[in-house]
Amino acid sequence: MSLTGKGFYIWQILNCDYGNPFAIASAARSANLSHVIIKVADRSSDYNLDMQTGQDLVPDVVEALHDLGIEAWGWQYIYGSNPMSEANRAIHRVKELGLDGFVVNAEKEYKEPGKDKAAKVYMQTLRRGIPNTPVALSTYRYPSYHPQFPYDEFLEYSDYNMPQVYWLRSHNPDYQLTKSVREFESRKFVRPIIPTGAAFGEHGWKPSLEEIHKFMKTAVSLGLPGVNFWSWDYARKYEPRYWKEVAKYDWED
């Protein structure tokens, strides 16, 4: 199954619609989201467990999304110090939760010397464990800015590329998205790009509604299959106008 359309990342379930699985799924359907990407692991540990009770909050959200025909993907932040252990935790979470896909979030730790080998070990282990599950890479938007990052080692085993095109401290999402896509198109391993845009503010910077719209419109004009936004936690709670802007955009157009 090919991934298309609009999606949102969830970081902490309890900060999203009060952690109510049915409210989360209903909001996703009302916004015409095709997929939601939930943090399910960090390093080699499960993520989105209730700290008071130990309950795993992810299964009920996955079930509620599936009941409404919305794909439930998981994501994991990885560090590379024990890549096999991290990959095995990801495999376990994908299988026990019945996830439709999995996103590997690798950033600054993988710019350290020798982490290309860790990336290979992680990805080979992951693919052996979930050979039929779509896998995506989420990381920096411009390979030219991060030559030490092992893009090829990750993308070789990925089905999708989900660069983080946040246009922080700028207001040119169309330019940045186009630049990101063009750079990745020249890589050794070219994968369908589903970029992640900004639906959050940071250090006094915030995107405008026009910029969020332009990001989606540019993705369509570039022939990309879909887009994601970071993050559900922020947009629904602090900037509902961002959520509404994404929700009203008809991806089919």
Coordinates of N, CA and C in Angstrom, one line a residue, residues 38-246:
I38 N 2.9 8.0 15.5 CA 3.0 8.1 16.9 C 4.3 7.6 17.5
K39 N 4.9 8.4 18.4 CA 6.2 7.9 19.0 C 5.9 6.7 19.8
V40 N 6.6 5.6 19.5 CA 6.4 4.3 20.2 C 7.7 3.8 20.9
A41 N 8.8 4.4 20.6 CA 10.0 4.0 21.2 C 11.1 5.1 21.2
D42 N 11.9 5.1 22.2 CA 13.0 6.0 22.3 C 14.2 5.2 22.8
R43 N 15.3 5.3 21.9 CA 16.4 4.4 22.2 C 16.0 2.9 22.2
S44 N 16.1 2.2 23.3 CA 15.7 0.8 23.3 C 14.5 0.6 24.3
S45 N 13.8 1.7 24.5 CA 12.7 1.6 25.5 C 11.4 2.0 24.8
D46 N 10.3 1.4 25.3 CA 9.0 1.8 24.8 C 8.7 3.2 25.2
Y47 N 7.8 3.9 24.4 CA 7.5 5.2 24.6 C 6.0 5.4 24.6
N48 N 5.5 6.4 25.2 CA 4.1 6.7 25.4 C 3.4 5.7 26.3
L49 N 4.1 5.5 27.4 CA 3.5 4.8 28.6 C 3.1 5.8 29.6
D50 N 1.9 5.5 30.3 CA 1.5 6.3 31.3 C 2.4 6.2 32.5
M51 N 3.1 7.3 32.9 CA 4.1 7.3 33.9 C 3.5 6.9 35.3
Q52 N 2.2 7.1 35.5 CA 1.6 6.8 36.8 C 1.2 5.4 36.9
T53 N 0.7 4.8 35.8 CA 0.2 3.4 35.9 C 1.0 2.4 35.1
G54 N 1.9 2.9 34.2 CA 2.6 2.0 33.4 C 1.9 1.5 32.1
Q55 N 0.7 1.9 32.0 CA -0.1 1.5 30.8 C 0.4 2.0 29.5
D56 N 0.4 1.1 28.5 CA 0.9 1.5 27.2 C -0.3 2.2 26.5
L57 N -0.1 3.5 26.2 CA -1.2 4.3 25.7 C -1.4 4.1 24.2
V58 N -0.4 3.5 23.5 CA -0.5 3.4 22.0 C -1.5 2.5 21.5
P59 N -1.7 1.3 22.0 CA -2.7 0.3 21.4 C -4.1 0.9 21.2
D60 N -4.6 1.6 22.1 CA -6.0 2.1 22.0 C -6.1 3.1 20.9
V61 N -5.0 3.9 20.8 CA -5.0 5.0 19.7 C -4.9 4.3 18.3
V62 N -4.1 3.3 18.2 CA -3.9 2.6 17.0 C -5.3 1.9 16.6
E63 N -5.9 1.3 17.5 CA -7.2 0.7 17.3 C -8.2 1.7 16.8
A64 N -8.3 2.8 17.5 CA -9.3 3.8 17.2 C -9.0 4.4 15.8
L65 N -7.8 4.6 15.4 CA -7.4 5.1 14.1 C -7.8 4.1 13.0
H66 N -7.5 2.8 13.3 CA -7.8 1.7 12.3 C -9.3 1.6 12.1
D67 N -10.1 1.8 13.2 CA -11.5 1.7 13.1 C -12.1 2.7 12.1
L68 N -11.4 3.8 12.0 CA -11.9 4.9 11.1 C -11.1 4.9 9.7
G69 N -10.4 3.8 9.5 CA -9.7 3.7 8.2 C -8.4 4.6 8.1
I70 N -7.8 5.0 9.2 CA -6.6 5.8 9.1 C -5.4 5.0 9.5
E71 N -4.4 5.1 8.7 CA -3.1 4.4 9.0 C -2.4 4.9 10.3
A72 N -2.0 3.9 11.1 CA -1.3 4.3 12.3 C 0.2 3.8 12.1
W73 N 1.1 4.8 12.0 CA 2.5 4.5 11.9 C 3.2 4.8 13.3
G74 N 4.3 4.2 13.5 CA 5.1 4.5 14.7 C 6.4 5.2 14.4
W75 N 7.0 5.9 15.4 CA 8.4 6.4 15.1 C 9.2 6.3 16.4
Q76 N 10.5 6.2 16.2 CA 11.5 6.0 17.2 C 12.6 6.9 17.0
Y77 N 13.1 7.6 18.1 CA 14.3 8.3 18.1 C 15.4 7.4 18.4
I78 N 16.5 7.4 17.6 CA 17.6 6.4 17.8 C 18.9 7.2 18.0
Y79 N 19.8 6.6 18.7 CA 21.1 7.2 19.1 C 22.3 6.5 18.5
G80 N 22.2 5.3 18.2 CA 23.3 4.6 17.6 C 24.3 4.0 18.5
S81 N 24.2 4.1 19.8 CA 25.2 3.5 20.7 C 25.0 2.0 20.8
N82 N 23.7 1.5 20.6 CA 23.4 0.1 20.6 C 22.4 -0.2 19.5
P83 N 22.8 -0.1 18.2 CA 21.9 -0.1 17.1 C 21.0 -1.4 17.0
M84 N 21.6 -2.5 17.4 CA 20.9 -3.8 17.3 C 19.7 -3.8 18.3
S85 N 20.0 -3.4 19.5 CA 19.0 -3.3 20.5 C 17.9 -2.3 20.2
E86 N 18.3 -1.2 19.6 CA 17.2 -0.2 19.2 C 16.4 -0.8 18.1
A87 N 17.0 -1.5 17.1 CA 16.2 -2.1 16.0 C 15.3 -3.2 16.5
N88 N 15.8 -4.0 17.5 CA 14.9 -5.0 18.0 C 13.7 -4.5 18.8
R89 N 13.9 -3.3 19.4 CA 12.8 -2.7 20.1 C 11.8 -2.2 19.1
A90 N 12.3 -1.6 18.0 CA 11.4 -1.1 17.0 C 10.6 -2.3 16.4
I91 N 11.2 -3.4 16.1 CA 10.6 -4.6 15.5 C 9.5 -5.1 16.4
H92 N 9.8 -5.1 17.7 CA 8.8 -5.6 18.7 C 7.6 -4.7 18.7
R93 N 7.8 -3.4 18.7 CA 6.7 -2.4 18.8 C 5.8 -2.5 17.5
V94 N 6.5 -2.6 16.4 CA 5.7 -2.7 15.1 C 4.8 -3.9 15.2
K95 N 5.3 -5.0 15.6 CA 4.5 -6.3 15.6 C 3.5 -6.3 16.7
E96 N 3.8 -5.9 17.9 CA 2.8 -6.0 19.0 C 1.7 -4.9 18.8
L97 N 2.0 -3.8 18.1 CA 1.0 -2.8 17.9 C 0.2 -2.9 16.6
G98 N 0.7 -3.7 15.7 CA 0.0 -3.8 14.4 C 0.1 -2.6 13.6
L99 N 1.3 -1.9 13.6 CA 1.5 -0.7 12.9 C 1.5 -0.9 11.4
D100 N 1.1 0.2 10.7 CA 1.1 0.2 9.2 C 2.4 0.6 8.6
G101 N 3.2 1.2 9.4 CA 4.5 1.7 8.9 C 5.4 2.2 10.0
F102 N 6.6 2.4 9.8 CA 7.5 2.8 10.8 C 8.5 3.9 10.3
V103 N 8.7 4.9 11.2 CA 9.6 6.0 10.8 C 10.8 6.0 11.8
V104 N 12.0 6.0 11.2 CA 13.3 6.1 11.9 C 13.7 7.6 12.0
N105 N 13.8 8.1 13.2 CA 14.2 9.5 13.5 C 15.6 9.5 14.0
A106 N 16.5 9.8 13.1 CA 18.0 9.9 13.4 C 18.5 11.3 13.1
E107 N 19.2 11.9 14.1 CA 19.7 13.3 13.9 C 21.1 13.4 14.4
K108 N 21.4 14.3 15.3 CA 22.8 14.7 15.5 C 23.7 13.6 16.0
E109 N 23.2 12.6 16.7 CA 24.0 11.5 17.2 C 24.7 10.8 16.0
Y110 N 24.0 10.8 14.9 CA 24.5 10.0 13.7 C 25.4 10.9 12.9
K111 N 25.8 12.0 13.3 CA 26.8 12.8 12.7 C 28.2 12.6 13.3
E112 N 28.3 11.7 14.3 CA 29.5 11.4 15.0 C 30.3 10.4 14.1
P113 N 31.6 10.4 14.2 CA 32.5 9.5 13.4 C 32.1 8.1 13.7
G114 N 32.0 7.3 12.6 CA 31.8 5.9 12.7 C 30.3 5.5 12.8
K115 N 29.4 6.4 12.8 CA 28.0 6.1 13.0 C 27.4 5.6 11.7
D116 N 28.1 5.6 10.6 CA 27.6 5.0 9.3 C 27.5 3.5 9.5
K117 N 28.4 2.9 10.3 CA 28.3 1.5 10.6 C 27.1 1.1 11.5
A118 N 26.9 2.0 12.4 CA 25.7 1.8 13.3 C 24.4 1.9 12.5
A119 N 24.4 2.8 11.6 CA 23.2 3.0 10.7 C 22.9 1.7 9.9
K120 N 23.9 1.2 9.4 CA 23.8 -0.1 8.6 C 23.3 -1.2 9.4
V121 N 23.9 -1.4 10.6 CA 23.5 -2.5 11.5 C 22.0 -2.3 11.9
Y122 N 21.6 -1.1 12.3 CA 20.3 -0.8 12.7 C 19.3 -1.1 11.5
M123 N 19.6 -0.6 10.4 CA 18.6 -0.7 9.2 C 18.6 -2.2 8.7
Q124 N 19.7 -2.9 8.7 CA 19.7 -4.3 8.3 C 18.9 -5.1 9.3
T125 N 19.1 -4.9 10.5 CA 18.3 -5.6 11.6 C 16.8 -5.3 11.5
L126 N 16.5 -4.1 11.3 CA 15.1 -3.6 11.2 C 14.4 -4.3 10.1
R127 N 15.1 -4.3 8.9 CA 14.4 -4.8 7.7 C 14.3 -6.3 7.8
R128 N 15.2 -7.0 8.4 CA 15.1 -8.5 8.6 C 13.9 -8.8 9.5
G129 N 13.6 -7.9 10.4 CA 12.6 -8.2 11.4 C 11.2 -7.8 10.9
I130 N 11.1 -6.8 10.1 CA 9.8 -6.3 9.5 C 9.9 -6.1 8.0
P131 N 10.2 -7.2 7.3 CA 10.4 -7.1 5.8 C 9.3 -6.6 5.0
N132 N 8.0 -6.7 5.5 CA 6.9 -6.3 4.8 C 6.2 -5.0 5.3
T133 N 6.9 -4.3 6.2 CA 6.4 -3.1 6.8 C 7.1 -1.9 6.1
P134 N 6.4 -0.9 5.6 CA 7.1 0.3 5.0 C 7.9 1.0 6.1
V135 N 9.1 1.4 5.7 CA 10.0 2.1 6.6 C 10.4 3.5 6.0
A136 N 10.4 4.5 6.8 CA 10.8 5.8 6.3 C 11.9 6.4 7.2
L137 N 12.7 7.3 6.6 CA 13.7 8.0 7.4 C 13.3 9.5 7.6
S138 N 13.4 9.9 8.8 CA 13.1 11.3 9.2 C 14.4 12.0 9.7
T139 N 14.9 13.0 9.0 CA 16.1 13.6 9.4 C 16.2 15.0 8.7
Y140 N 17.5 15.5 8.7 CA 17.7 16.8 8.1 C 17.3 17.0 6.7
R141 N 16.9 18.2 6.4 CA 16.3 18.5 5.1 C 17.3 18.7 3.9
Y142 N 18.5 19.1 4.3 CA 19.5 19.4 3.2 C 20.8 18.5 3.4
P143 N 20.9 17.5 2.6 CA 22.1 16.7 2.7 C 23.4 17.5 2.6
S144 N 23.4 18.5 1.8 CA 24.6 19.3 1.6 C 25.0 20.0 2.8
Y145 N 24.2 20.2 3.8 CA 24.5 20.9 5.1 C 25.0 19.9 6.1
H146 N 24.8 18.6 5.9 CA 25.2 17.6 6.8 C 25.9 16.4 6.2
P147 N 27.1 16.7 5.6 CA 27.8 15.6 4.8 C 28.2 14.5 5.6
Q148 N 28.3 14.7 7.0 CA 28.8 13.6 7.8 C 27.6 12.6 8.2
F149 N 26.4 13.0 7.9 CA 25.3 12.2 8.3 C 25.2 11.0 7.2
P150 N 24.9 9.8 7.7 CA 24.9 8.6 6.8 C 23.6 8.4 6.1
Y151 N 23.3 9.4 5.2 CA 22.0 9.3 4.5 C 21.9 8.0 3.7
D152 N 22.9 7.6 3.0 CA 22.8 6.4 2.1 C 22.6 5.2 2.9
E153 N 23.2 5.0 4.0 CA 23.1 3.8 4.8 C 21.6 3.7 5.3
F154 N 21.0 4.8 5.6 CA 19.6 4.8 6.0 C 18.6 4.6 4.8
L155 N 18.8 5.4 3.8 CA 17.9 5.4 2.6 C 18.0 4.1 1.8
E156 N 19.1 3.4 1.8 CA 19.2 2.1 1.1 C 18.1 1.2 1.5
Y157 N 17.8 1.2 2.8 CA 16.8 0.2 3.3 C 15.5 0.8 3.6
S158 N 15.2 2.1 3.2 CA 14.0 2.8 3.4 C 13.1 2.7 2.2
D159 N 11.8 2.8 2.5 CA 10.8 2.9 1.4 C 10.4 4.3 1.1
Y160 N 10.5 5.2 2.1 CA 10.1 6.6 2.0 C 11.2 7.4 2.7
N161 N 11.2 8.7 2.2 CA 12.1 9.7 2.8 C 11.2 10.8 3.3
M162 N 11.4 11.1 4.6 CA 10.5 12.1 5.3 C 11.4 13.2 5.9
P163 N 12.0 14.1 5.0 CA 12.9 15.1 5.6 C 12.1 16.2 6.4
Q164 N 12.8 16.7 7.4 CA 12.1 17.7 8.2 C 12.4 19.1 7.6
V165 N 11.4 19.6 6.9 CA 11.5 20.9 6.2 C 10.8 21.9 7.0
Y166 N 11.4 22.4 8.0 CA 10.6 23.3 9.0 C 10.7 24.8 8.7
W167 N 11.6 25.2 7.8 CA 11.8 26.6 7.5 C 11.9 27.6 8.7
L168 N 12.6 27.1 9.7 CA 12.8 27.8 11.0 C 13.5 29.2 10.7
R169 N 13.0 30.2 11.4 CA 13.5 31.6 11.3 C 13.5 32.1 9.9
S170 N 12.7 31.5 9.0 CA 12.5 32.0 7.6 C 11.0 31.9 7.3
H171 N 10.7 32.4 6.1 CA 9.3 32.4 5.7 C 9.2 32.0 4.2
N172 N 10.0 31.0 3.8 CA 10.0 30.6 2.4 C 9.9 29.1 2.3
P173 N 8.8 28.5 2.7 CA 8.6 27.0 2.7 C 8.7 26.5 1.3
D174 N 8.2 27.2 0.3 CA 8.3 26.7 -1.1 C 9.7 26.6 -1.6
Y175 N 10.6 27.6 -1.3 CA 12.0 27.5 -1.7 C 12.7 26.3 -1.0
Q176 N 12.4 26.2 0.4 CA 13.2 25.2 1.1 C 12.7 23.8 0.8
L177 N 11.4 23.6 0.5 CA 11.0 22.3 0.1 C 11.5 21.9 -1.2
T178 N 11.5 22.8 -2.2 CA 12.0 22.6 -3.5 C 13.5 22.2 -3.4
K179 N 14.3 23.0 -2.6 CA 15.7 22.7 -2.5 C 15.9 21.3 -1.9
S180 N 15.2 21.0 -0.8 CA 15.3 19.7 -0.2 C 15.0 18.5 -1.2
V181 N 14.0 18.7 -1.9 CA 13.6 17.6 -2.9 C 14.7 17.5 -4.0
R182 N 15.2 18.6 -4.5 CA 16.2 18.5 -5.5 C 17.5 17.9 -5.0
E183 N 17.9 18.2 -3.8 CA 19.1 17.6 -3.2 C 18.9 16.1 -3.1
F184 N 17.8 15.7 -2.6 CA 17.6 14.2 -2.4 C 17.5 13.5 -3.7
E185 N 17.0 14.2 -4.7 CA 16.8 13.6 -6.0 C 18.2 13.2 -6.7
S186 N 19.3 13.9 -6.2 CA 20.6 13.6 -6.7 C 21.4 12.6 -5.8
R187 N 20.7 12.0 -4.8 CA 21.4 11.0 -4.0 C 21.4 9.7 -4.7
K188 N 22.3 8.8 -4.1 CA 22.4 7.5 -4.7 C 21.1 6.7 -4.5
F189 N 20.5 6.8 -3.4 CA 19.2 6.1 -3.1 C 18.1 7.1 -3.1
V190 N 17.3 7.1 -4.1 CA 16.2 8.0 -4.2 C 14.9 7.3 -3.8
R191 N 14.2 7.9 -2.9 CA 13.0 7.3 -2.4 C 11.8 8.3 -2.4
P192 N 10.6 7.9 -2.5 CA 9.5 8.9 -2.5 C 9.5 9.8 -1.3
I193 N 9.4 11.1 -1.5 CA 9.6 12.0 -0.5 C 8.2 12.5 0.1
I194 N 8.0 12.3 1.4 CA 6.9 12.8 2.1 C 7.4 13.8 3.2
P195 N 7.6 15.0 2.9 CA 8.2 16.0 3.8 C 7.4 16.3 5.0
T196 N 8.1 16.7 6.1 CA 7.4 17.1 7.3 C 7.5 18.7 7.4
G197 N 6.4 19.3 7.5 CA 6.4 20.8 7.6 C 6.1 21.2 9.0
A198 N 6.2 22.6 9.2 CA 6.1 23.2 10.5 C 4.7 23.6 10.9
A199 N 4.1 23.0 11.9 CA 2.9 23.4 12.5 C 3.2 23.7 14.0
F200 N 4.2 24.4 14.3 CA 4.7 24.8 15.6 C 5.4 26.1 15.6
G201 N 5.7 26.6 16.8 CA 6.5 27.8 16.9 C 7.7 27.5 17.8
E202 N 8.8 28.3 17.6 CA 10.0 28.1 18.4 C 10.8 29.3 18.5
H203 N 11.2 29.7 19.7 CA 12.1 30.8 20.0 C 11.6 32.1 19.3
G204 N 10.3 32.3 19.4 CA 9.7 33.6 18.9 C 9.3 33.5 17.4
W205 N 9.7 32.4 16.7 CA 9.3 32.2 15.3 C 8.1 31.4 15.2
K206 N 7.2 31.8 14.3 CA 6.0 31.0 14.0 C 5.8 31.1 12.5
P207 N 5.3 30.0 11.9 CA 4.9 30.0 10.5 C 3.5 30.7 10.4
S208 N 3.3 31.3 9.3 CA 2.0 31.9 9.0 C 1.1 30.8 8.4
L209 N -0.2 31.1 8.4 CA -1.2 30.2 7.8 C -0.9 30.1 6.3
E210 N -0.5 31.2 5.7 CA -0.2 31.2 4.2 C 1.0 30.3 3.9
E211 N 2.0 30.3 4.9 CA 3.2 29.5 4.7 C 2.8 28.0 4.8
I212 N 2.0 27.6 5.7 CA 1.5 26.2 5.8 C 0.8 25.8 4.6
H213 N 0.0 26.7 4.1 CA -0.8 26.4 2.8 C 0.2 26.2 1.7
K214 N 1.2 27.1 1.6 CA 2.1 27.1 0.5 C 3.0 25.8 0.6
F215 N 3.3 25.4 1.8 CA 4.1 24.1 1.9 C 3.3 23.0 1.2
M216 N 2.1 22.9 1.5 CA 1.3 21.8 1.0 C 1.1 21.9 -0.5
K217 N 0.8 23.2 -0.9 CA 0.6 23.4 -2.4 C 1.9 23.1 -3.2
T218 N 3.1 23.5 -2.6 CA 4.3 23.2 -3.2 C 4.6 21.7 -3.3
A219 N 4.2 21.0 -2.3 CA 4.4 19.5 -2.3 C 3.6 18.9 -3.4
V220 N 2.4 19.4 -3.6 CA 1.5 18.9 -4.7 C 2.2 19.2 -6.1
S221 N 2.6 20.5 -6.2 CA 3.2 20.9 -7.5 C 4.5 20.1 -7.8
L222 N 5.2 19.6 -6.8 CA 6.4 18.8 -7.0 C 6.1 17.3 -7.3
G223 N 4.8 17.0 -7.2 CA 4.4 15.6 -7.4 C 4.7 14.7 -6.3
L224 N 4.8 15.2 -5.0 CA 5.0 14.4 -3.9 C 3.8 13.7 -3.4
P225 N 3.9 12.5 -2.9 CA 2.7 11.7 -2.6 C 1.9 12.2 -1.3
G226 N 2.6 12.9 -0.5 CA 2.0 13.4 0.8 C 2.8 14.3 1.6
V227 N 2.3 14.8 2.7 CA 3.1 15.6 3.6 C 2.7 15.2 5.1
N228 N 3.6 15.5 6.0 CA 3.4 15.4 7.4 C 3.6 16.8 8.0
F229 N 3.1 16.9 9.3 CA 3.3 18.1 10.1 C 3.7 17.7 11.5
W230 N 4.7 18.5 12.0 CA 5.1 18.4 13.4 C 4.6 19.7 14.1
S231 N 3.7 19.5 15.1 CA 3.3 18.3 15.7 C 1.8 18.5 16.1
W232 N 1.2 17.3 16.3 CA -0.2 17.3 16.8 C -0.2 18.0 18.2
D233 N 0.7 17.6 19.0 CA 0.8 18.1 20.4 C 0.7 19.6 20.4
Y234 N 1.5 20.3 19.6 CA 1.5 21.8 19.5 C 0.3 22.4 18.9
A235 N 0.0 21.9 17.7 CA -1.0 22.6 16.9 C -2.4 22.5 17.5
R236 N -2.8 21.4 18.0 CA -4.1 21.2 18.6 C -4.2 22.0 19.9
K237 N -3.1 22.1 20.6 CA -3.2 22.7 22.0 C -2.9 24.2 22.0
Y238 N -1.9 24.6 21.2 CA -1.5 26.0 21.2 C -1.8 26.8 20.0
E239 N -1.9 26.2 18.9 CA -2.2 26.9 17.6 C -3.3 26.2 16.8
P240 N -4.5 26.1 17.3 CA -5.5 25.4 16.5 C -5.8 25.9 15.1
R241 N -5.4 27.1 14.9 CA -5.5 27.7 13.5 C -4.6 26.9 12.6
Y242 N -3.4 26.4 13.1 CA -2.6 25.6 12.2 C -3.3 24.3 11.8
W243 N -3.8 23.7 12.8 CA -4.6 22.5 12.6 C -5.7 22.7 11.5
K244 N -6.4 23.8 11.7 CA -7.5 24.0 10.8 C -7.0 24.3 9.4
E245 N -5.9 24.9 9.3 CA -5.3 25.2 7.9 C -5.0 23.9 7.2
V246 N -4.4 23.0 8.0 CA -4.0 21.7 7.4 C -5.3 20.9 7.1

